[in-house]
Short mmCIF file of C-alpha atoms in Angstrom, two decimals:
data_model
loop_
_atom_site.label_atom_id
_atom_site.label_comp_id
_atom_site.label_asym_id
_atom_site.label_seq_id
_atom_site.Cartn_x
_atom_site.Cartn_y
_atom_site.Cartn_z
CA MET A 14 155.16 57.54 123.70
CA PRO A 15 153.42 60.75 124.91
CA THR A 16 150.66 62.19 122.80
CA LEU A 17 149.85 65.57 121.36
CA ASP A 18 146.14 66.52 121.31
CA ILE A 19 144.51 69.85 120.30
CA CYS A 20 141.45 71.35 121.81
CA PHE A 21 140.00 73.83 119.33
CA SER A 22 138.03 75.83 121.72
CA PRO A 23 137.75 76.31 125.36
CA GLU A 24 134.03 75.17 125.08
CA LEU A 25 135.33 71.89 124.36
CA LEU A 26 137.70 71.56 127.33
CA PRO A 27 135.14 69.63 129.32
CA LEU A 28 135.85 66.60 126.88
CA PHE A 29 139.50 66.71 127.86
CA ASP A 30 140.96 65.32 131.13
CA LEU A 31 143.87 67.49 131.74
CA ARG A 32 145.18 65.88 134.84
CA GLY A 33 148.72 64.45 134.29
CA ARG A 34 149.15 66.37 131.20
CA VAL A 35 150.74 69.61 130.13
CA ALA A 36 148.37 72.26 128.76
CA VAL A 37 149.88 74.73 126.08
CA VAL A 38 147.54 77.73 126.03
CA VAL A 39 147.50 79.47 122.73
CA ASP A 40 145.97 82.72 121.56
CA ILE A 41 148.29 83.78 118.74
CA LEU A 42 146.34 86.97 118.02
CA ARG A 43 147.46 88.30 120.51
CA ALA A 44 147.30 87.31 124.13
CA THR A 45 149.96 84.72 124.41
CA SER A 46 152.20 86.38 121.87
CA SER A 47 152.18 89.49 123.92
CA MET A 48 152.88 87.62 127.19
CA VAL A 49 155.84 85.97 125.63
CA THR A 50 157.11 89.28 124.38
CA ALA A 51 156.46 90.95 127.94
CA LEU A 52 158.43 88.38 129.75
CA ALA A 53 161.14 88.51 127.30
CA ALA A 54 161.28 92.28 127.57
CA GLY A 55 162.00 92.06 131.27
CA VAL A 56 158.40 92.02 132.64
CA THR A 57 158.91 90.12 136.15
CA HIS A 58 155.45 88.36 136.05
CA ILE A 59 151.98 88.63 134.71
CA VAL A 60 148.56 88.34 136.50
CA PRO A 61 145.66 87.47 134.26
CA PHE A 62 142.25 88.77 134.89
CA SER A 63 138.82 88.05 133.37
CA GLU A 64 137.21 91.27 134.54
CA LEU A 65 138.59 94.63 133.22
CA ALA A 66 137.58 96.27 136.52
CA ALA A 67 139.78 93.95 138.68
CA CYS A 68 142.57 94.51 136.25
CA ARG A 69 142.51 98.31 136.45
CA LEU A 70 142.61 98.17 140.17
CA MET A 71 146.12 96.46 140.11
CA ALA A 72 147.48 99.90 139.02
CA ALA A 73 147.30 100.78 142.76
CA GLN A 74 149.68 98.07 143.54
CA GLY A 75 152.12 99.34 141.13
CA TYR A 76 151.38 96.99 138.12
CA LEU A 77 151.30 97.98 134.65
CA THR A 78 147.75 97.26 133.24
CA ALA A 79 147.03 95.93 129.91
CA ALA A 80 143.52 95.33 128.51
CA GLU A 81 141.80 94.48 125.25
CA ARG A 82 138.20 94.11 124.48
CA ASP A 83 137.07 93.21 120.92
CA GLY A 84 140.43 93.72 119.58
CA VAL A 85 141.19 97.35 120.90
CA GLN A 86 142.93 98.64 123.94
CA ALA A 87 140.39 99.39 126.77
CA ALA A 88 140.20 102.81 128.29
CA GLY A 89 142.13 103.64 131.38
CA VAL A 90 145.10 101.14 131.20
CA ASP A 91 148.66 101.45 130.27
CA LEU A 92 148.71 98.78 127.40
CA GLY A 93 146.73 97.16 124.88
CA ASN A 94 147.12 93.67 123.52
CA SER A 95 149.87 94.36 121.02
CA PRO A 96 153.34 92.85 121.58
CA PHE A 97 154.76 96.17 120.30
CA GLY A 98 153.51 97.76 123.65
CA TYR A 99 156.37 95.89 125.28
CA LEU A 100 159.02 96.80 122.59
CA ASP A 101 158.58 100.30 121.17
CA GLY A 102 159.74 102.17 124.17
CA GLY A 103 156.47 103.85 124.82
CA VAL A 104 156.05 102.37 128.27
CA ALA A 105 159.07 101.28 130.34
CA VAL A 106 158.39 97.53 131.09
CA GLN A 107 161.86 96.23 132.47
CA GLY A 108 161.31 95.02 136.02
CA ARG A 109 157.54 95.71 136.16
CA ALA A 110 154.67 93.45 136.79
CA VAL A 111 151.74 93.44 134.43
CA ALA A 112 147.92 92.79 135.32
CA ILE A 113 146.35 91.81 131.87
CA THR A 114 142.77 90.99 130.72
CA THR A 115 141.93 89.72 127.17
CA THR A 116 138.76 88.56 125.60
CA ASN A 117 139.82 84.87 124.90
CA GLY A 118 143.25 84.16 126.38
CA THR A 119 142.47 84.79 130.01
CA ARG A 120 139.45 82.29 129.91
CA ALA A 121 141.58 79.69 128.25
CA ILE A 122 144.20 79.71 130.87
CA GLU A 123 141.55 79.65 133.79
CA LEU A 124 139.82 76.71 132.25
CA SER A 125 143.09 74.90 131.89
CA LEU A 126 144.35 74.96 135.63
CA ALA A 127 143.45 71.19 136.09
CA ALA A 128 146.64 70.22 134.14
CA ASP A 129 149.80 69.34 135.74
CA ALA A 130 151.57 72.31 134.19
CA VAL A 131 150.11 75.21 132.19
CA ILE A 132 152.28 77.10 129.92
CA LEU A 133 151.75 79.56 127.04
CA GLY A 134 152.61 78.90 123.55
CA ALA A 135 153.11 81.21 120.46
CA PHE A 136 154.96 81.09 117.36
CA LEU A 137 157.48 83.46 119.02
CA ASN A 138 158.39 80.80 121.55
CA LEU A 139 157.62 77.63 119.39
CA GLY A 140 161.01 76.03 119.96
CA ALA A 141 160.98 76.73 123.77
CA VAL A 142 157.73 75.18 124.13
CA ALA A 143 158.81 71.97 122.23
CA ASP A 144 162.02 71.68 124.44
CA PHE A 145 159.84 72.28 127.51
CA VAL A 146 157.35 69.54 126.87
CA ARG A 147 159.92 67.16 125.68
CA ARG A 148 161.70 67.53 129.07
CA GLN A 149 158.33 66.98 130.91
CA ASN A 150 157.77 63.79 128.92
CA LYS A 151 154.05 64.06 129.55
CA ASP A 152 150.90 64.05 127.25
CA VAL A 153 150.24 67.57 125.75
CA VAL A 154 146.99 69.24 125.04
CA VAL A 155 147.15 72.42 123.01
CA VAL A 156 144.33 74.70 124.26
CA CYS A 157 143.32 77.11 121.59
CA ALA A 158 141.86 80.22 122.87
CA GLY A 159 139.73 80.77 119.66
CA TRP A 160 137.53 83.61 118.96
CA LYS A 161 134.73 83.91 121.49
CA GLY A 162 134.77 80.02 121.68
CA ASN A 163 134.84 79.53 117.96
CA PHE A 164 137.46 77.62 116.16
CA CYS A 165 140.17 79.94 114.67
CA LEU A 166 142.82 79.34 112.23
CA GLU A 167 145.92 80.86 113.93
CA ASP A 168 145.75 78.96 117.01
CA THR A 169 145.21 75.84 115.19
CA LEU A 170 148.28 76.33 113.08
CA PHE A 171 150.36 76.67 116.22
CA GLY A 172 149.16 73.32 117.20
CA GLY A 173 150.09 71.85 113.86
CA ALA A 174 153.56 73.56 114.07
CA LEU A 175 154.13 72.15 117.63
CA ALA A 176 153.15 68.75 116.39
CA GLN A 177 155.53 68.89 113.61
CA ARG A 178 158.27 69.84 115.97
CA LEU A 179 157.42 67.01 118.40
CA GLN A 180 157.51 64.30 115.70
CA PRO A 181 158.51 61.50 115.91
CA ASP A 182 158.96 61.51 119.64
CA PHE A 183 155.36 62.36 120.35
CA ASP A 184 152.36 60.43 118.96
CA THR A 185 150.56 62.98 116.73
CA THR A 186 148.28 60.61 114.86
CA GLY A 187 145.85 59.74 117.89
CA SER A 188 143.40 62.60 117.34
CA ASP A 189 141.79 63.99 114.21
CA ALA A 190 142.27 67.59 115.53
CA THR A 191 145.95 67.06 115.43
CA LEU A 192 145.96 65.35 111.97
CA ALA A 193 143.90 68.53 110.76
CA ALA A 194 146.18 70.83 112.34
CA LEU A 195 149.26 69.26 110.82
CA ASP A 196 147.71 69.52 107.27
CA LEU A 197 146.63 72.98 107.91
CA TRP A 198 150.13 73.83 109.00
CA HIS A 199 151.43 72.29 105.85
CA ALA A 200 148.88 74.21 103.69
CA ALA A 201 150.01 77.47 105.28
CA GLN A 202 153.66 76.92 104.08
CA PRO A 203 155.77 78.78 103.17
CA ASP A 204 153.93 82.00 104.05
CA VAL A 205 152.08 81.83 107.23
CA ALA A 206 151.35 85.60 107.27
CA ALA A 207 149.89 85.39 103.73
CA TYR A 208 147.73 82.41 104.72
CA LEU A 209 146.34 84.00 107.79
CA LEU A 210 145.30 87.22 105.76
CA LYS A 211 142.23 85.16 104.70
CA SER A 212 141.34 84.28 108.26
CA ALA A 213 138.11 85.73 109.63
CA HIS A 214 139.93 86.91 112.78
CA VAL A 215 142.70 88.69 111.00
CA ARG A 216 140.19 90.51 108.62
CA ARG A 217 138.25 91.49 111.64
CA LEU A 218 141.37 93.33 112.77
CA ASN A 219 141.85 94.83 109.48
CA ASN A 220 144.00 97.83 109.95
CA LEU A 221 147.65 98.59 109.71
CA GLU A 222 148.48 98.20 113.40
CA SER A 223 146.96 94.76 113.34
CA HIS A 224 148.79 93.58 110.23
CA GLN A 225 152.01 94.62 111.77
CA ASP A 226 151.09 92.71 114.93
CA MET A 227 150.18 89.79 112.96
CA ALA A 228 153.50 89.74 111.00
CA PHE A 229 155.32 89.95 114.29
CA CYS A 230 153.12 87.16 116.01
CA VAL A 231 153.99 84.55 113.18
CA LYS A 232 157.79 84.84 113.58
CA LEU A 233 159.19 81.50 114.73
CA ASP A 234 161.54 81.22 117.72
CA ALA A 235 162.13 84.90 118.24
CA TYR A 236 162.27 84.10 122.15
CA ASN A 237 163.75 81.22 124.18
CA LEU A 238 161.31 81.51 126.94
CA VAL A 239 158.22 79.78 128.25
CA PRO A 240 155.63 81.44 130.42
CA ILE A 241 154.33 79.18 133.13
CA TRP A 242 151.49 79.34 135.55
CA GLN A 243 152.78 79.30 139.24
CA GLN A 244 150.81 80.44 142.09
CA GLY A 245 148.41 82.61 140.24
CA ARG A 246 150.94 84.27 138.03
CA LEU A 247 152.71 83.76 134.89
CA VAL A 248 156.39 83.82 135.00
CA ALA A 249 159.18 82.66 132.82
CA ALA A 250 160.00 78.83 133.48
CA GLU A 251 163.31 78.18 134.80
CA MET B 230 124.74 86.51 99.73
CA PRO B 231 123.87 83.57 102.10
CA THR B 232 126.80 82.26 104.13
CA LEU B 233 128.09 78.71 105.01
CA ASP B 234 129.43 78.23 108.39
CA ILE B 235 130.51 74.85 110.01
CA CYS B 236 129.96 73.81 113.58
CA PHE B 237 132.70 71.20 114.35
CA SER B 238 131.12 69.44 117.27
CA PRO B 239 127.49 69.58 118.76
CA GLU B 240 129.13 71.01 121.84
CA LEU B 241 129.77 74.10 119.95
CA LEU B 242 126.19 74.53 119.04
CA PRO B 243 125.30 76.91 121.69
CA LEU B 244 127.72 79.46 119.95
CA PHE B 245 125.42 79.32 116.87
CA ASP B 246 122.18 80.99 116.29
CA LEU B 247 120.34 78.53 114.11
CA ARG B 248 117.17 80.33 113.73
CA GLY B 249 116.43 81.37 110.06
CA ARG B 250 119.18 79.03 108.95
CA VAL B 251 119.29 75.56 107.36
CA ALA B 252 121.15 72.95 109.58
CA VAL B 253 122.72 70.22 107.62
CA VAL B 254 123.73 67.57 109.91
CA VAL B 255 126.37 65.30 108.97
CA ASP B 256 127.69 62.04 110.53
CA ILE B 257 129.41 60.53 107.53
CA LEU B 258 130.63 57.38 109.56
CA ARG B 259 127.92 56.25 109.35
CA ALA B 260 124.51 57.47 110.71
CA THR B 261 123.81 60.15 107.87
CA SER B 262 125.23 57.99 105.19
CA SER B 263 123.03 55.09 106.31
CA MET B 264 120.00 57.18 106.66
CA VAL B 265 120.36 58.66 103.09
CA THR B 266 120.90 55.00 101.81
CA ALA B 267 117.86 53.84 103.89
CA LEU B 268 115.37 56.40 102.31
CA ALA B 269 117.08 55.75 98.79
CA ALA B 270 116.43 52.10 99.24
CA GLY B 271 112.61 52.58 99.91
CA VAL B 272 112.33 53.16 103.56
CA THR B 273 109.25 55.39 104.15
CA HIS B 274 110.69 57.37 107.12
CA ILE B 275 113.10 57.37 110.10
CA VAL B 276 112.51 58.16 113.70
CA PRO B 277 115.82 58.77 115.48
CA PHE B 278 116.14 58.02 119.14
CA SER B 279 118.79 58.77 121.62
CA GLU B 280 117.98 55.80 124.01
CA LEU B 281 118.47 52.22 122.81
CA ALA B 282 115.64 51.06 124.83
CA ALA B 283 113.06 53.48 123.37
CA CYS B 284 114.27 52.47 119.83
CA ARG B 285 113.64 48.73 120.56
CA LEU B 286 110.28 49.27 121.65
CA MET B 287 109.26 50.56 118.19
CA ALA B 288 109.58 47.02 116.76
CA ALA B 289 105.95 46.50 118.36
CA GLN B 290 104.72 49.13 116.12
CA GLY B 291 106.02 47.44 113.10
CA TYR B 292 109.26 49.51 112.83
CA LEU B 293 112.59 48.02 111.78
CA THR B 294 114.98 48.87 114.47
CA ALA B 295 118.63 49.87 113.89
CA ALA B 296 121.05 50.69 116.58
CA GLU B 297 124.91 51.18 116.95
CA ARG B 298 126.97 51.76 120.09
CA ASP B 299 130.68 52.42 119.89
CA GLY B 300 130.65 51.20 116.45
CA VAL B 301 129.00 48.07 116.53
CA GLN B 302 125.41 46.72 116.01
CA ALA B 303 123.51 46.57 119.39
CA ALA B 304 121.78 43.42 120.60
CA GLY B 305 118.25 42.74 119.87
CA VAL B 306 117.63 45.04 116.77
CA ASP B 307 117.21 44.34 113.02
CA LEU B 308 119.98 46.61 111.69
CA GLY B 309 123.50 48.08 112.70
CA ASN B 310 124.61 51.51 111.44
CA SER B 311 126.00 50.12 108.17
CA PRO B 312 124.61 51.55 104.82
CA PHE B 313 124.96 48.02 103.48
CA GLY B 314 122.07 46.86 105.90
CA TYR B 315 119.84 48.48 103.54
CA LEU B 316 121.28 47.28 100.32
CA ASP B 317 122.47 43.67 100.80
CA GLY B 318 119.08 42.05 100.95
CA GLY B 319 119.42 40.54 104.30
CA VAL B 320 116.52 42.50 105.57
CA ALA B 321 113.62 43.65 103.33
CA VAL B 322 113.43 47.42 103.89
CA GLN B 323 111.13 48.64 101.00
CA GLY B 324 108.16 50.24 102.33
CA ARG B 325 109.26 49.86 106.07
CA ALA B 326 109.72 52.59 108.65
CA VAL B 327 112.82 52.45 110.64
CA ALA B 328 113.56 53.51 114.24
CA ILE B 329 117.28 54.43 114.79
CA THR B 330 119.51 55.38 117.46
CA THR B 331 123.34 56.20 117.16
CA THR B 332 126.05 57.49 119.16
CA ASN B 333 126.55 60.87 117.75
CA GLY B 334 124.07 61.41 114.88
CA THR B 335 120.97 61.34 116.98
CA ARG B 336 122.30 63.92 119.39
CA ALA B 337 123.28 66.17 116.54
CA ILE B 338 119.86 66.27 115.04
CA GLU B 339 118.22 66.88 118.29
CA LEU B 340 120.48 69.84 119.01
CA SER B 341 119.83 71.44 115.63
CA LEU B 342 116.00 71.64 115.84
CA ALA B 343 116.09 75.43 116.27
CA ALA B 344 116.90 75.75 112.57
CA ASP B 345 114.34 76.62 109.92
CA ALA B 346 114.98 73.42 108.34
CA VAL B 347 117.05 70.46 109.41
CA ILE B 348 118.43 68.25 106.68
CA LEU B 349 120.88 65.33 106.51
CA GLY B 350 124.11 65.55 104.56
CA ALA B 351 126.53 62.78 103.43
CA PHE B 352 128.94 62.36 100.46
CA LEU B 353 126.32 60.09 99.03
CA ASN B 354 123.85 63.02 98.60
CA LEU B 355 126.24 65.98 98.51
CA GLY B 356 124.80 67.32 95.19
CA ALA B 357 121.39 67.03 96.22
CA VAL B 358 122.04 68.81 99.57
CA ALA B 359 123.80 71.63 97.46
CA ASP B 360 120.63 71.88 95.30
CA PHE B 361 118.33 72.00 98.40
CA VAL B 362 120.19 74.73 100.06
CA ARG B 363 120.45 76.94 96.95
CA ARG B 364 116.78 76.76 96.57
CA GLN B 365 116.31 77.69 100.20
CA ASN B 366 118.69 80.65 99.67
CA LYS B 367 119.36 80.88 103.44
CA ASP B 368 122.38 80.80 105.57
CA VAL B 369 123.64 77.31 106.19
CA VAL B 370 125.29 75.75 109.11
CA VAL B 371 127.00 72.28 108.64
CA VAL B 372 126.57 70.53 112.07
CA CYS B 373 129.34 67.83 112.41
CA ALA B 374 128.31 65.09 114.57
CA GLY B 375 131.84 64.37 115.51
CA TRP B 376 132.96 61.55 117.86
CA LYS B 377 131.57 61.97 121.23
CA GLY B 378 131.77 65.71 120.83
CA ASN B 379 135.05 65.72 119.36
CA PHE B 380 136.29 67.14 116.22
CA CYS B 381 136.41 64.54 113.38
CA LEU B 382 137.80 64.64 110.03
CA GLU B 383 135.30 63.10 107.77
CA ASP B 384 132.47 65.31 108.82
CA THR B 385 134.71 68.37 108.56
CA LEU B 386 135.69 67.12 104.94
CA PHE B 387 131.88 67.07 103.98
CA GLY B 388 131.72 70.60 105.13
CA GLY B 389 134.57 71.53 102.90
CA ALA B 390 133.08 69.64 99.97
CA LEU B 391 129.72 71.44 100.34
CA ALA B 392 131.51 74.82 100.66
CA GLN B 393 133.20 73.98 97.47
CA ARG B 394 130.00 73.12 95.66
CA LEU B 395 128.18 76.33 96.81
CA GLN B 396 131.08 78.63 95.69
CA PRO B 397 130.76 81.43 94.55
CA ASP B 398 126.98 81.87 95.23
CA PHE B 399 127.47 81.40 99.15
CA ASP B 400 130.10 83.20 101.26
CA THR B 401 132.48 80.65 102.27
CA THR B 402 135.06 83.00 103.68
CA GLY B 403 133.31 84.52 106.84
CA SER B 404 134.32 81.59 109.32
CA ASP B 405 137.69 80.04 109.93
CA ALA B 406 136.04 76.80 110.24
CA THR B 407 134.78 76.75 106.78
CA LEU B 408 138.08 78.14 105.49
CA ALA B 409 140.04 75.22 107.30
CA ALA B 410 137.39 72.73 105.98
CA LEU B 411 138.00 73.84 102.41
CA ASP B 412 141.78 73.46 102.84
CA LEU B 413 141.31 70.02 104.39
CA TRP B 414 138.95 68.96 101.44
CA HIS B 415 141.64 70.12 98.88
CA ALA B 416 144.28 68.27 100.99
CA ALA B 417 142.22 65.15 100.88
CA GLN B 418 142.03 64.90 97.06
CA PRO B 419 142.23 63.08 94.96
CA ASP B 420 141.47 60.08 97.25
CA VAL B 421 139.31 60.85 100.23
CA ALA B 422 139.13 57.24 101.18
CA ALA B 423 143.06 57.05 101.41
CA TYR B 424 143.06 60.31 103.33
CA LEU B 425 140.43 59.10 105.87
CA LEU B 426 142.48 55.92 106.55
CA LYS B 427 144.72 58.08 108.71
CA SER B 428 141.77 59.42 110.76
CA ALA B 429 141.53 58.34 114.38
CA HIS B 430 137.81 57.43 113.91
CA VAL B 431 138.41 55.20 110.95
CA ARG B 432 141.30 53.46 112.63
CA ARG B 433 138.95 52.87 115.60
CA LEU B 434 136.76 51.04 113.26
CA ASN B 435 139.72 49.07 112.00
CA ASN B 436 138.07 45.95 110.42
CA LEU B 437 137.04 44.79 106.91
CA GLU B 438 133.43 45.68 107.24
CA SER B 439 134.28 49.18 108.60
CA HIS B 440 136.55 49.71 105.54
CA GLN B 441 133.95 48.50 103.01
CA ASP B 442 131.59 51.06 104.71
CA MET B 443 134.09 53.89 104.71
CA ALA B 444 134.66 53.28 101.07
CA PHE B 445 131.04 53.34 100.27
CA CYS B 446 130.38 56.42 102.49
CA VAL B 447 132.73 58.60 100.52
CA LYS B 448 131.12 58.05 97.17
CA LEU B 449 129.91 61.42 95.78
CA ASP B 450 126.40 61.96 94.58
CA ALA B 451 125.34 58.30 94.56
CA TYR B 452 121.74 59.38 95.66
CA ASN B 453 119.59 62.33 94.56
CA LEU B 454 117.82 62.61 97.89
CA VAL B 455 117.60 64.84 100.85
CA PRO B 456 116.40 63.50 104.13
CA ILE B 457 114.58 66.29 106.06
CA TRP B 458 113.11 66.57 109.44
CA GLN B 459 109.39 66.84 109.51
CA GLN B 460 106.99 66.41 112.55
CA GLY B 461 109.42 64.10 114.43
CA ARG B 462 110.55 61.95 111.54
CA LEU B 463 113.10 62.14 108.71
CA VAL B 464 111.59 61.77 105.12
CA ALA B 465 112.80 62.25 101.72
CA ALA B 466 112.45 65.99 100.98
CA GLU B 467 110.00 66.63 97.92
#
């Protein structure tokens, strides 16, 4: 039976052997939620960058540029890190490619590339992720982007939600991280948004836009789409 | 108001600035539980070692030697890592000094020495630890020893239990790690031993002796004593 483990921080990734496994990178607030939304809105592919300057330069190649630092949109780019940037009609995104850099999500992706497959998870595509990893039938590691390396609740809750979806076909009892995430996911029911209002990260983003983003980012199964890493870019898996 | 944060793994300690804070090192199964028990049983002081060979050499200086590797007593030493080693009368410990090496606990102590004070926490001395840090009135970081760097449930539950004891006088809302530990502590009620039977670590130690140890290590407030690091050794705080 394949296993599901959860890595609570990119800083803990050296403890995990990702070879032969599927890595599900998650940064609920808001990188992976926004990337899922972007591809669902017709973006052709996404190239992540760790450096803002390199990201900005992609505009010359026809890319839309998206950047967030410490929770707010960076200067001189087209989009921030809100999923609504791809939905509200302010910027036409259909058929465009996006270059993106974020505080935590990009780093988590880069550190996960030893895995057999790297996909992006969010509540928005929870069911699609569960279907994808069932078809792969390999061990899964959920890689939480966290907040600057620290444990964060929202990414952990996603790990618990995915574990619940994969029961009983995946072993979700072999790691204390997975057991804890399942219990926290249960504790967060029935109102995940209300639960997350107490989290340090959400309170850090304490303004109306952020609360709207958060309410959107906890919707389950809004998109039947899995972003997958292929040749240096994120595309919708076939 | 002083804060309480929790570091889920020694591998995450570089993210924490321990200066000016009290570090509460916890390795419930079983290093810190055994050290608390040892001092309560009349051991004069404890010297931790990361290397087994160095620990063994302390026998020539009159020390009792205690060593565990991968959950079992190492060869050529007086004691393993069970708290019952200090209780069952097999080895006379009153008035003796102990040299000890453990898989996870020793490393967590060594990595915490930047703190203003390093003390050891266990369920066995939970109330004493809470009283100690209240008197210090400084920010507290609970340093979970974990299992070879990985998150583990039992150390996390201690963090939640300590946070509950320190409410409302300490800020326990500023970190997601503390919020999660509090929820897990609530989930583990009313039977912490039964809750921990599902943990990966406890199942790894799946034999009668280990279950007896675990049942003992989850007793609350058995000893009114706080081990503290002073000049290279652990002694009972005054």
